[in-house]
PDB file of C-alpha atoms in Angstrom:
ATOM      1  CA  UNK D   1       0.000   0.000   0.000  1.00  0.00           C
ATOM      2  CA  UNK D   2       1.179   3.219  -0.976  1.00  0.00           C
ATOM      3  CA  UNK D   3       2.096   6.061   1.711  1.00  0.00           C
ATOM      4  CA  UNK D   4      -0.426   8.854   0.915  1.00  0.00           C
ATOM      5  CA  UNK D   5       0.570  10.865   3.852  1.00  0.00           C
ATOM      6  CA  UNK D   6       3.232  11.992   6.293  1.00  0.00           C
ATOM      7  CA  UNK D   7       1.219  12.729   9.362  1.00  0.00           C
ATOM      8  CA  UNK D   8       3.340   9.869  11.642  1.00  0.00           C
ATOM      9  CA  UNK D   9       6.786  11.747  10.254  1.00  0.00           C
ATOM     10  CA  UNK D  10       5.527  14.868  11.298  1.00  0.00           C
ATOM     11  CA  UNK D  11       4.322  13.867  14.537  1.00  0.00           C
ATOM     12  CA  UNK D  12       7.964  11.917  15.499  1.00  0.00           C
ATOM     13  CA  UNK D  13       9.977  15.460  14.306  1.00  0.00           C
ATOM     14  CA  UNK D  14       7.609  17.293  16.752  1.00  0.00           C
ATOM     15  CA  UNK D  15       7.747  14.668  19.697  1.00  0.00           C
ATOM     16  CA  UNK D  16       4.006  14.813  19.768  1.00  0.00           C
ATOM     17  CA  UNK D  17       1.960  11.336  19.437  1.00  0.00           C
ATOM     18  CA  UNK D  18      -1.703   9.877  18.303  1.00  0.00           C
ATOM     19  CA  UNK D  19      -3.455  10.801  21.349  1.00  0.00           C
ATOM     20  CA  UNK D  20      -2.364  14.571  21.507  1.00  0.00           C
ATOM     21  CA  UNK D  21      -3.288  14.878  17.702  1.00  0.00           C
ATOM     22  CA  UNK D  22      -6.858  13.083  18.654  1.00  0.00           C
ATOM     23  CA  UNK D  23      -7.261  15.639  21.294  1.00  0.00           C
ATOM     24  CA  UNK D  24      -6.670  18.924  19.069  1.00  0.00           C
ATOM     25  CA  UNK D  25      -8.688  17.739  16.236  1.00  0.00           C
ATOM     26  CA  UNK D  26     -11.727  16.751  18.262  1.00  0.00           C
ATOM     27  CA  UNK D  27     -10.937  12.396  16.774  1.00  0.00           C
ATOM     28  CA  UNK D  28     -10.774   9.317  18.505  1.00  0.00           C
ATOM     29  CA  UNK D  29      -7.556   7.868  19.042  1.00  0.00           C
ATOM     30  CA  UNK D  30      -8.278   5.274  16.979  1.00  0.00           C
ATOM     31  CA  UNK D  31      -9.657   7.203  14.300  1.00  0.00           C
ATOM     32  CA  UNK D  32      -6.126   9.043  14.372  1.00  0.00           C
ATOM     33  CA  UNK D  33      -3.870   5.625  14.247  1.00  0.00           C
ATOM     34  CA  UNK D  34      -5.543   4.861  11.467  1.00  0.00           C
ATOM     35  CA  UNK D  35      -4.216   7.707   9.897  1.00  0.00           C
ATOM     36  CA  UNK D  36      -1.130   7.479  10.825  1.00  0.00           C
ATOM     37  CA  UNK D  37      -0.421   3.967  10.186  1.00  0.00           C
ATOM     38  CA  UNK D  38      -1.953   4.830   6.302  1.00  0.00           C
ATOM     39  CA  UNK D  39      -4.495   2.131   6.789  1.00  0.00           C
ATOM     40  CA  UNK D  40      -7.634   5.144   5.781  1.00  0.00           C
ATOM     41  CA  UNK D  41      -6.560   8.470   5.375  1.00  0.00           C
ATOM     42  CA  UNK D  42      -8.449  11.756   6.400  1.00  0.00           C
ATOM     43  CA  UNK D  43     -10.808  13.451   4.458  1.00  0.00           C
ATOM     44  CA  UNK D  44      -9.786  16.706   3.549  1.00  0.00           C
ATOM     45  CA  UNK D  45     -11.502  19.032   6.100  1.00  0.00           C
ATOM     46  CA  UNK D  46      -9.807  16.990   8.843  1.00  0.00           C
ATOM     47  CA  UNK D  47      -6.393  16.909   6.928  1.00  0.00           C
ATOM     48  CA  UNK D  48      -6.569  20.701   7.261  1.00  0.00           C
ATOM     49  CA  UNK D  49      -6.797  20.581  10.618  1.00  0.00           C
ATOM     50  CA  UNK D  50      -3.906  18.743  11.157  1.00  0.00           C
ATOM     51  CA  UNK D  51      -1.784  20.742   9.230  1.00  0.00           C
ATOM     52  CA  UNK D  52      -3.381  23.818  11.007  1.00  0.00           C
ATOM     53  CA  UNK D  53      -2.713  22.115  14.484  1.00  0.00           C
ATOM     54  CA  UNK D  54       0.746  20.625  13.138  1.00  0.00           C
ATOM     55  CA  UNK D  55       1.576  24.303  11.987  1.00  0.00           C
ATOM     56  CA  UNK D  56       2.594  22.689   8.605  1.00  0.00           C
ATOM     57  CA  UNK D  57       0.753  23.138   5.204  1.00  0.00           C
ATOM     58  CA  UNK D  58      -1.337  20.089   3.956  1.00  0.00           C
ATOM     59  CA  UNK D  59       0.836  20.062   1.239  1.00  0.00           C
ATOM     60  CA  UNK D  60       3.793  19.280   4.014  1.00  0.00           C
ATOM     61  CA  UNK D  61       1.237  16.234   4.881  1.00  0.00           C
ATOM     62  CA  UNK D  62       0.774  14.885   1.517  1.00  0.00           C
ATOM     63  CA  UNK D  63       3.367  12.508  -0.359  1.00  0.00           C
ATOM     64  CA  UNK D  64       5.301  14.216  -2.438  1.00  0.00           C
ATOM     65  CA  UNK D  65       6.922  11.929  -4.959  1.00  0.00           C
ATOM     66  CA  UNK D  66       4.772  10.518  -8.357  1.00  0.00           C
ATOM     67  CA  UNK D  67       2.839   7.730  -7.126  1.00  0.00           C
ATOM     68  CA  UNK D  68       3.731   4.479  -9.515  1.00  0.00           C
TER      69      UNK D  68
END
């Protein structure tokens, strides 16, 4: 499965983890380590507000490289 986003990267750089993200975005936990594990990603009004709570752009969030 391909990576589709960097949430967990940005999370380890920070030294934040799931549960603190869960809290500031209003999510379950669970909800979250989905996410970050790339099993479902975020639709796109939550994926803004992790990049607004991350202080990173959603474009920081999203994989960058061509996806083959």
């Amino acid at each position: 499965m391909a990576k589709l986003n960097r949430i967990k990267v940005v999370l380890a750089e920070r030294d934040l983890n799931n549960k603190w993200l869960a809290e500031q975005v209003g999510k379950d936990p669970a909800t979250v380590s989905t996410w970050v594990t790339n099993t479902t990603q975020p639709i796109l009004e939550a994926l803004i507000a992790i990049a607004n709570v991350l202080d990173v752009t959603v474009q920081d969030l999203v994989r960058q490289e061509e996806f083959n």
